[in-house]
């Protein structure tokens, strides 16, 4: 009889499934922890406003620049933090995770940060993020915060952080292209060199414009002479 009641008691106890040492791999895409009440019931996220705010140290970024993302709004036990583009692509890398957190790989090494224990992380906890080496567009930091296993907020976002492209053609002295015999054209995260008519871009350095400008001049002279001959024959 006691065995029967023991089974009945265990059946009535909720099956709490949390992830105290970090977010599961399945949370990488939708950032939902997947905490279960029992085998068939998953705790839903909070629907009200999040008490947590993601603050970014700068309102713009340049390629390879380090930014700091800090959390305000109170302590939290669990976190999964990422930097995303509008299409949810993960970009950049985190480094030097604070105490009780770690770097994880969702699509690439260090593209996400999560907790290593349920020890509360205090408000003001900050994370270091390095932007990609090229301009990838506007970035939004996105996180899930867990206060208790049945109380969490999903996809809390920062303000949109636009990119600031460096115009290599104007900031470098001398310019990275042969501007005497060609031109420098800036592009997102890069630049390209071109040459004037009669010149060719050096395959050795991709910078120097080599050529014989007299060819162009002589061509014009020949055309002029031919025109003069044509006019003379008509007279």
PDB file of C-alpha atoms in Angstrom:
ATOM      1  CA  UNK A   1       0.000   0.000   0.000  1.00  0.00           C
ATOM      2  CA  UNK A   2       2.792   2.423   0.880  1.00  0.00           C
ATOM      3  CA  UNK A   3       4.385   1.706  -2.506  1.00  0.00           C
ATOM      4  CA  UNK A   4       1.139   2.648  -4.244  1.00  0.00           C
ATOM      5  CA  UNK A   5       0.870   5.941  -2.377  1.00  0.00           C
ATOM      6  CA  UNK A   6       4.503   6.717  -3.111  1.00  0.00           C
ATOM      7  CA  UNK A   7       3.856   6.346  -6.825  1.00  0.00           C
ATOM      8  CA  UNK A   8       0.742   8.482  -6.572  1.00  0.00           C
ATOM      9  CA  UNK A   9       2.681  11.191  -4.745  1.00  0.00           C
ATOM     10  CA  UNK A  10       5.472  11.208  -7.332  1.00  0.00           C
ATOM     11  CA  UNK A  11       2.956  11.416 -10.150  1.00  0.00           C
ATOM     12  CA  UNK A  12       1.474  14.545  -8.597  1.00  0.00           C
ATOM     13  CA  UNK A  13       4.822  16.332  -8.231  1.00  0.00           C
ATOM     14  CA  UNK A  14       5.628  18.711 -11.129  1.00  0.00           C
ATOM     15  CA  UNK A  15       8.608  17.734 -13.256  1.00  0.00           C
ATOM     16  CA  UNK A  16      10.714  20.883 -13.265  1.00  0.00           C
ATOM     17  CA  UNK A  17      13.270  20.909 -16.078  1.00  0.00           C
ATOM     18  CA  UNK A  18      15.587  23.908 -16.131  1.00  0.00           C
ATOM     19  CA  UNK A  19      19.106  24.524 -17.428  1.00  0.00           C
ATOM     20  CA  UNK A  20      21.212  25.821 -14.516  1.00  0.00           C
ATOM     21  CA  UNK A  21      24.546  25.637 -16.370  1.00  0.00           C
ATOM     22  CA  UNK A  22      23.548  27.439 -19.549  1.00  0.00           C
ATOM     23  CA  UNK A  23      20.921  27.777 -22.240  1.00  0.00           C
ATOM     24  CA  UNK A  24      20.379  24.635 -24.336  1.00  0.00           C
ATOM     25  CA  UNK A  25      21.449  24.522 -27.977  1.00  0.00           C
ATOM     26  CA  UNK A  26      17.797  24.484 -28.975  1.00  0.00           C
ATOM     27  CA  UNK A  27      17.395  28.020 -27.633  1.00  0.00           C
ATOM     28  CA  UNK A  28      19.888  29.511 -30.097  1.00  0.00           C
ATOM     29  CA  UNK A  29      17.251  30.381 -32.683  1.00  0.00           C
ATOM     30  CA  UNK A  30      14.135  31.444 -30.779  1.00  0.00           C
ATOM     31  CA  UNK A  31      15.870  32.218 -27.445  1.00  0.00           C
ATOM     32  CA  UNK A  32      13.175  30.294 -25.562  1.00  0.00           C
ATOM     33  CA  UNK A  33      14.563  28.353 -22.556  1.00  0.00           C
ATOM     34  CA  UNK A  34      12.142  25.441 -22.817  1.00  0.00           C
ATOM     35  CA  UNK A  35      11.646  25.140 -19.050  1.00  0.00           C
ATOM     36  CA  UNK A  36       9.099  22.398 -18.415  1.00  0.00           C
ATOM     37  CA  UNK A  37       6.465  21.990 -15.722  1.00  0.00           C
ATOM     38  CA  UNK A  38       6.056  18.380 -16.755  1.00  0.00           C
ATOM     39  CA  UNK A  39       6.630  16.213 -19.795  1.00  0.00           C
ATOM     40  CA  UNK A  40       3.871  17.908 -21.772  1.00  0.00           C
ATOM     41  CA  UNK A  41       3.722  21.446 -20.372  1.00  0.00           C
ATOM     42  CA  UNK A  42       6.350  24.125 -21.070  1.00  0.00           C
ATOM     43  CA  UNK A  43       6.393  27.339 -19.087  1.00  0.00           C
ATOM     44  CA  UNK A  44       5.539  30.306 -21.348  1.00  0.00           C
ATOM     45  CA  UNK A  45       7.556  33.545 -21.287  1.00  0.00           C
ATOM     46  CA  UNK A  46       6.261  36.635 -19.539  1.00  0.00           C
ATOM     47  CA  UNK A  47       4.017  38.756 -21.731  1.00  0.00           C
ATOM     48  CA  UNK A  48       4.439  42.041 -19.882  1.00  0.00           C
ATOM     49  CA  UNK A  49       7.258  44.555 -20.348  1.00  0.00           C
ATOM     50  CA  UNK A  50      10.693  43.296 -19.415  1.00  0.00           C
ATOM     51  CA  UNK A  51      12.286  44.863 -16.333  1.00  0.00           C
ATOM     52  CA  UNK A  52      15.665  44.407 -18.014  1.00  0.00           C
ATOM     53  CA  UNK A  53      17.260  46.857 -20.426  1.00  0.00           C
ATOM     54  CA  UNK A  54      20.251  46.300 -22.716  1.00  0.00           C
ATOM     55  CA  UNK A  55      22.435  49.405 -22.822  1.00  0.00           C
ATOM     56  CA  UNK A  56      25.114  49.719 -25.519  1.00  0.00           C
ATOM     57  CA  UNK A  57      28.211  51.852 -24.952  1.00  0.00           C
ATOM     58  CA  UNK A  58      27.963  53.520 -28.376  1.00  0.00           C
ATOM     59  CA  UNK A  59      25.100  54.316 -30.710  1.00  0.00           C
ATOM     60  CA  UNK A  60      27.169  53.370 -33.788  1.00  0.00           C
ATOM     61  CA  UNK A  61      29.945  50.898 -34.547  1.00  0.00           C
ATOM     62  CA  UNK A  62      32.833  50.576 -36.955  1.00  0.00           C
ATOM     63  CA  UNK A  63      34.256  47.275 -38.258  1.00  0.00           C
ATOM     64  CA  UNK A  64      36.286  45.379 -35.613  1.00  0.00           C
ATOM     65  CA  UNK A  65      35.348  47.884 -32.900  1.00  0.00           C
ATOM     66  CA  UNK A  66      34.682  46.734 -29.318  1.00  0.00           C
ATOM     67  CA  UNK A  67      31.390  47.715 -27.697  1.00  0.00           C
ATOM     68  CA  UNK A  68      30.132  47.109 -24.170  1.00  0.00           C
ATOM     69  CA  UNK A  69      26.613  45.832 -23.542  1.00  0.00           C
ATOM     70  CA  UNK A  70      25.396  46.271 -19.969  1.00  0.00           C
ATOM     71  CA  UNK A  71      22.225  45.102 -18.244  1.00  0.00           C
ATOM     72  CA  UNK A  72      20.072  47.274 -15.997  1.00  0.00           C
ATOM     73  CA  UNK A  73      16.777  46.520 -14.303  1.00  0.00           C
ATOM     74  CA  UNK A  74      17.760  44.193 -11.478  1.00  0.00           C
ATOM     75  CA  UNK A  75      19.530  40.893 -10.931  1.00  0.00           C
ATOM     76  CA  UNK A  76      18.886  37.809 -13.058  1.00  0.00           C
ATOM     77  CA  UNK A  77      19.853  34.145 -12.869  1.00  0.00           C
ATOM     78  CA  UNK A  78      19.949  33.083 -16.494  1.00  0.00           C
ATOM     79  CA  UNK A  79      20.773  34.795 -19.777  1.00  0.00           C
ATOM     80  CA  UNK A  80      21.307  34.124 -23.463  1.00  0.00           C
ATOM     81  CA  UNK A  81      22.711  37.169 -25.262  1.00  0.00           C
ATOM     82  CA  UNK A  82      23.382  37.598 -28.985  1.00  0.00           C
ATOM     83  CA  UNK A  83      23.990  40.313 -31.595  1.00  0.00           C
ATOM     84  CA  UNK A  84      21.646  39.948 -34.567  1.00  0.00           C
ATOM     85  CA  UNK A  85      20.901  41.512 -37.930  1.00  0.00           C
ATOM     86  CA  UNK A  86      17.352  42.181 -39.104  1.00  0.00           C
ATOM     87  CA  UNK A  87      17.196  38.682 -40.626  1.00  0.00           C
ATOM     88  CA  UNK A  88      18.319  37.133 -37.286  1.00  0.00           C
ATOM     89  CA  UNK A  89      21.820  36.325 -38.544  1.00  0.00           C
ATOM     90  CA  UNK A  90      24.260  36.277 -35.615  1.00  0.00           C
ATOM     91  CA  UNK A  91      27.207  38.635 -36.028  1.00  0.00           C
ATOM     92  CA  UNK A  92      30.342  39.583 -34.132  1.00  0.00           C
ATOM     93  CA  UNK A  93      31.916  37.807 -31.187  1.00  0.00           C
ATOM     94  CA  UNK A  94      31.773  38.192 -27.433  1.00  0.00           C
ATOM     95  CA  UNK A  95      34.863  37.932 -25.237  1.00  0.00           C
ATOM     96  CA  UNK A  96      35.923  37.981 -21.582  1.00  0.00           C
ATOM     97  CA  UNK A  97      32.551  36.844 -20.203  1.00  0.00           C
ATOM     98  CA  UNK A  98      31.832  38.091 -16.671  1.00  0.00           C
ATOM     99  CA  UNK A  99      31.689  35.804 -13.644  1.00  0.00           C
ATOM    100  CA  UNK A 100      29.116  32.997 -13.813  1.00  0.00           C
ATOM    101  CA  UNK A 101      28.717  33.341 -17.590  1.00  0.00           C
ATOM    102  CA  UNK A 102      30.423  31.709 -20.569  1.00  0.00           C
ATOM    103  CA  UNK A 103      30.812  31.993 -24.326  1.00  0.00           C
ATOM    104  CA  UNK A 104      28.868  29.530 -26.453  1.00  0.00           C
ATOM    105  CA  UNK A 105      28.707  28.712 -30.144  1.00  0.00           C
ATOM    106  CA  UNK A 106      25.330  28.889 -31.842  1.00  0.00           C
ATOM    107  CA  UNK A 107      26.476  29.408 -35.431  1.00  0.00           C
ATOM    108  CA  UNK A 108      30.056  30.518 -34.814  1.00  0.00           C
ATOM    109  CA  UNK A 109      32.554  30.577 -31.920  1.00  0.00           C
ATOM    110  CA  UNK A 110      31.694  33.165 -29.269  1.00  0.00           C
ATOM    111  CA  UNK A 111      28.604  34.509 -31.014  1.00  0.00           C
ATOM    112  CA  UNK A 112      26.506  34.058 -27.854  1.00  0.00           C
ATOM    113  CA  UNK A 113      26.832  34.321 -24.070  1.00  0.00           C
ATOM    114  CA  UNK A 114      24.946  32.329 -21.452  1.00  0.00           C
ATOM    115  CA  UNK A 115      25.057  31.618 -17.707  1.00  0.00           C
ATOM    116  CA  UNK A 116      27.087  28.904 -15.989  1.00  0.00           C
ATOM    117  CA  UNK A 117      25.063  28.794 -12.768  1.00  0.00           C
ATOM    118  CA  UNK A 118      21.897  30.144 -11.197  1.00  0.00           C
ATOM    119  CA  UNK A 119      23.914  32.484  -9.001  1.00  0.00           C
ATOM    120  CA  UNK A 120      22.281  35.914  -9.407  1.00  0.00           C
ATOM    121  CA  UNK A 121      24.041  38.275 -11.805  1.00  0.00           C
ATOM    122  CA  UNK A 122      23.736  41.807 -10.543  1.00  0.00           C
ATOM    123  CA  UNK A 123      22.340  44.764 -12.443  1.00  0.00           C
ATOM    124  CA  UNK A 124      25.171  46.470 -14.270  1.00  0.00           C
ATOM    125  CA  UNK A 125      26.705  43.206 -15.485  1.00  0.00           C
ATOM    126  CA  UNK A 126      28.424  44.016 -18.766  1.00  0.00           C
ATOM    127  CA  UNK A 127      29.546  42.034 -21.798  1.00  0.00           C
ATOM    128  CA  UNK A 128      32.226  42.835 -24.371  1.00  0.00           C
ATOM    129  CA  UNK A 129      31.343  42.423 -28.048  1.00  0.00           C
ATOM    130  CA  UNK A 130      33.586  42.897 -31.081  1.00  0.00           C
ATOM    131  CA  UNK A 131      32.008  43.895 -34.377  1.00  0.00           C
ATOM    132  CA  UNK A 132      32.741  41.936 -37.574  1.00  0.00           C
ATOM    133  CA  UNK A 133      35.706  43.024 -39.666  1.00  0.00           C
ATOM    134  CA  UNK A 134      33.449  44.533 -42.320  1.00  0.00           C
ATOM    135  CA  UNK A 135      30.292  46.599 -42.405  1.00  0.00           C
ATOM    136  CA  UNK A 136      27.369  44.161 -42.048  1.00  0.00           C
ATOM    137  CA  UNK A 137      24.584  46.657 -41.458  1.00  0.00           C
ATOM    138  CA  UNK A 138      22.561  47.564 -38.398  1.00  0.00           C
ATOM    139  CA  UNK A 139      22.927  45.360 -35.316  1.00  0.00           C
ATOM    140  CA  UNK A 140      20.421  44.675 -32.531  1.00  0.00           C
ATOM    141  CA  UNK A 141      21.509  43.025 -29.279  1.00  0.00           C
ATOM    142  CA  UNK A 142      18.912  40.477 -28.237  1.00  0.00           C
ATOM    143  CA  UNK A 143      18.656  38.523 -24.985  1.00  0.00           C
ATOM    144  CA  UNK A 144      16.511  36.269 -22.863  1.00  0.00           C
ATOM    145  CA  UNK A 145      16.585  36.896 -19.106  1.00  0.00           C
ATOM    146  CA  UNK A 146      15.587  34.311 -16.510  1.00  0.00           C
ATOM    147  CA  UNK A 147      14.629  35.460 -13.032  1.00  0.00           C
ATOM    148  CA  UNK A 148      13.123  32.136 -11.939  1.00  0.00           C
ATOM    149  CA  UNK A 149      12.591  28.916 -13.847  1.00  0.00           C
ATOM    150  CA  UNK A 150       8.968  29.895 -14.469  1.00  0.00           C
ATOM    151  CA  UNK A 151       9.595  33.630 -14.855  1.00  0.00           C
ATOM    152  CA  UNK A 152      11.594  34.798 -17.856  1.00  0.00           C
ATOM    153  CA  UNK A 153      11.497  37.333 -20.694  1.00  0.00           C
ATOM    154  CA  UNK A 154      12.342  36.337 -24.257  1.00  0.00           C
ATOM    155  CA  UNK A 155      13.971  38.451 -26.996  1.00  0.00           C
ATOM    156  CA  UNK A 156      14.587  41.621 -25.040  1.00  0.00           C
ATOM    157  CA  UNK A 157      16.247  43.978 -27.527  1.00  0.00           C
ATOM    158  CA  UNK A 158      18.560  46.963 -27.444  1.00  0.00           C
ATOM    159  CA  UNK A 159      18.211  49.987 -29.660  1.00  0.00           C
ATOM    160  CA  UNK A 160      19.342  49.417 -33.228  1.00  0.00           C
ATOM    161  CA  UNK A 161      23.066  50.079 -33.616  1.00  0.00           C
ATOM    162  CA  UNK A 162      23.906  51.313 -37.131  1.00  0.00           C
ATOM    163  CA  UNK A 163      27.283  50.874 -38.731  1.00  0.00           C
ATOM    164  CA  UNK A 164      29.689  53.692 -39.464  1.00  0.00           C
ATOM    165  CA  UNK A 165      31.730  53.015 -42.540  1.00  0.00           C
ATOM    166  CA  UNK A 166      35.263  54.408 -42.684  1.00  0.00           C
ATOM    167  CA  UNK A 167      35.948  56.240 -45.918  1.00  0.00           C
ATOM    168  CA  UNK A 168      39.446  54.933 -46.588  1.00  0.00           C
ATOM    169  CA  UNK A 169      39.740  57.211 -49.610  1.00  0.00           C
ATOM    170  CA  UNK A 170      39.529  60.370 -47.513  1.00  0.00           C
ATOM    171  CA  UNK A 171      40.918  59.448 -44.087  1.00  0.00           C
ATOM    172  CA  UNK A 172      44.203  57.960 -45.301  1.00  0.00           C
ATOM    173  CA  UNK A 173      47.098  60.225 -46.230  1.00  0.00           C
ATOM    174  CA  UNK A 174      48.365  59.394 -48.736  1.00  0.00           C
ATOM    175  CA  UNK A 175      45.241  57.908 -50.298  1.00  0.00           C
ATOM    176  CA  UNK A 176      45.273  54.126 -50.791  1.00  0.00           C
ATOM    177  CA  UNK A 177      44.994  54.600 -54.577  1.00  0.00           C
ATOM    178  CA  UNK A 178      46.969  56.421 -57.256  1.00  0.00           C
ATOM    179  CA  UNK A 179      44.762  59.510 -57.369  1.00  0.00           C
ATOM    180  CA  UNK A 180      47.154  61.331 -59.716  1.00  0.00           C
ATOM    181  CA  UNK A 181      46.440  58.946 -62.567  1.00  0.00           C
ATOM    182  CA  UNK A 182      43.248  57.372 -61.266  1.00  0.00           C
ATOM    183  CA  UNK A 183      40.632  57.480 -58.539  1.00  0.00           C
ATOM    184  CA  UNK A 184      39.669  55.902 -55.220  1.00  0.00           C
ATOM    185  CA  UNK A 185      36.072  54.798 -54.666  1.00  0.00           C
ATOM    186  CA  UNK A 186      34.801  54.044 -51.171  1.00  0.00           C
ATOM    187  CA  UNK A 187      32.384  51.173 -50.513  1.00  0.00           C
ATOM    188  CA  UNK A 188      30.841  49.579 -47.431  1.00  0.00           C
ATOM    189  CA  UNK A 189      33.739  48.236 -45.409  1.00  0.00           C
ATOM    190  CA  UNK A 190      36.208  48.555 -48.270  1.00  0.00           C
ATOM    191  CA  UNK A 191      37.362  50.616 -51.269  1.00  0.00           C
ATOM    192  CA  UNK A 192      38.505  50.113 -54.860  1.00  0.00           C
ATOM    193  CA  UNK A 193      41.040  51.764 -57.159  1.00  0.00           C
ATOM    194  CA  UNK A 194      40.533  52.657 -60.807  1.00  0.00           C
ATOM    195  CA  UNK A 195      42.712  54.301 -63.441  1.00  0.00           C
ATOM    196  CA  UNK A 196      42.214  57.033 -65.999  1.00  0.00           C
ATOM    197  CA  UNK A 197      42.001  56.231 -69.707  1.00  0.00           C
ATOM    198  CA  UNK A 198      45.359  55.107 -71.036  1.00  0.00           C
ATOM    199  CA  UNK A 199      46.462  53.660 -67.687  1.00  0.00           C
ATOM    200  CA  UNK A 200      46.177  50.209 -66.162  1.00  0.00           C
ATOM    201  CA  UNK A 201      46.031  49.216 -62.505  1.00  0.00           C
ATOM    202  CA  UNK A 202      49.181  47.456 -61.369  1.00  0.00           C
ATOM    203  CA  UNK A 203      48.654  43.764 -60.683  1.00  0.00           C
ATOM    204  CA  UNK A 204      51.643  43.865 -58.345  1.00  0.00           C
ATOM    205  CA  UNK A 205      50.301  46.283 -55.737  1.00  0.00           C
ATOM    206  CA  UNK A 206      46.719  46.999 -56.832  1.00  0.00           C
ATOM    207  CA  UNK A 207      47.465  50.672 -56.260  1.00  0.00           C
ATOM    208  CA  UNK A 208      49.647  52.162 -58.960  1.00  0.00           C
ATOM    209  CA  UNK A 209      48.251  53.197 -62.330  1.00  0.00           C
ATOM    210  CA  UNK A 210      50.739  52.274 -65.045  1.00  0.00           C
ATOM    211  CA  UNK A 211      50.456  53.304 -68.669  1.00  0.00           C
ATOM    212  CA  UNK A 212      51.574  55.572 -71.485  1.00  0.00           C
ATOM    213  CA  UNK A 213      49.427  58.704 -71.553  1.00  0.00           C
ATOM    214  CA  UNK A 214      51.103  59.790 -74.811  1.00  0.00           C
ATOM    215  CA  UNK A 215      49.172  57.008 -76.576  1.00  0.00           C
ATOM    216  CA  UNK A 216      45.950  58.832 -75.870  1.00  0.00           C
ATOM    217  CA  UNK A 217      47.455  62.166 -76.912  1.00  0.00           C
ATOM    218  CA  UNK A 218      48.902  60.737 -80.134  1.00  0.00           C
ATOM    219  CA  UNK A 219      45.592  59.083 -80.947  1.00  0.00           C
ATOM    220  CA  UNK A 220      43.873  62.434 -80.688  1.00  0.00           C
ATOM    221  CA  UNK A 221      46.610  64.035 -82.802  1.00  0.00           C
ATOM    222  CA  UNK A 222      46.278  61.385 -85.498  1.00  0.00           C
ATOM    223  CA  UNK A 223      42.524  61.885 -85.646  1.00  0.00           C
ATOM    224  CA  UNK A 224      43.029  65.639 -85.992  1.00  0.00           C
ATOM    225  CA  UNK A 225      45.536  65.158 -88.818  1.00  0.00           C
ATOM    226  CA  UNK A 226      43.207  62.786 -90.642  1.00  0.00           C
ATOM    227  CA  UNK A 227      40.427  65.329 -90.379  1.00  0.00           C
ATOM    228  CA  UNK A 228      42.723  68.008 -91.813  1.00  0.00           C
ATOM    229  CA  UNK A 229      43.674  65.732 -94.707  1.00  0.00           C
ATOM    230  CA  UNK A 230      40.034  64.940 -95.373  1.00  0.00           C
ATOM    231  CA  UNK A 231      39.129  68.629 -95.436  1.00  0.00           C
ATOM    232  CA  UNK A 232      42.072  69.424 -97.720  1.00  0.00           C
ATOM    233  CA  UNK A 233      41.052  66.789-100.256  1.00  0.00           C
ATOM    234  CA  UNK A 234      37.570  68.256-100.410  1.00  0.00           C
ATOM    235  CA  UNK A 235      38.843  71.683-101.383  1.00  0.00           C
TER     236      UNK A 235
END
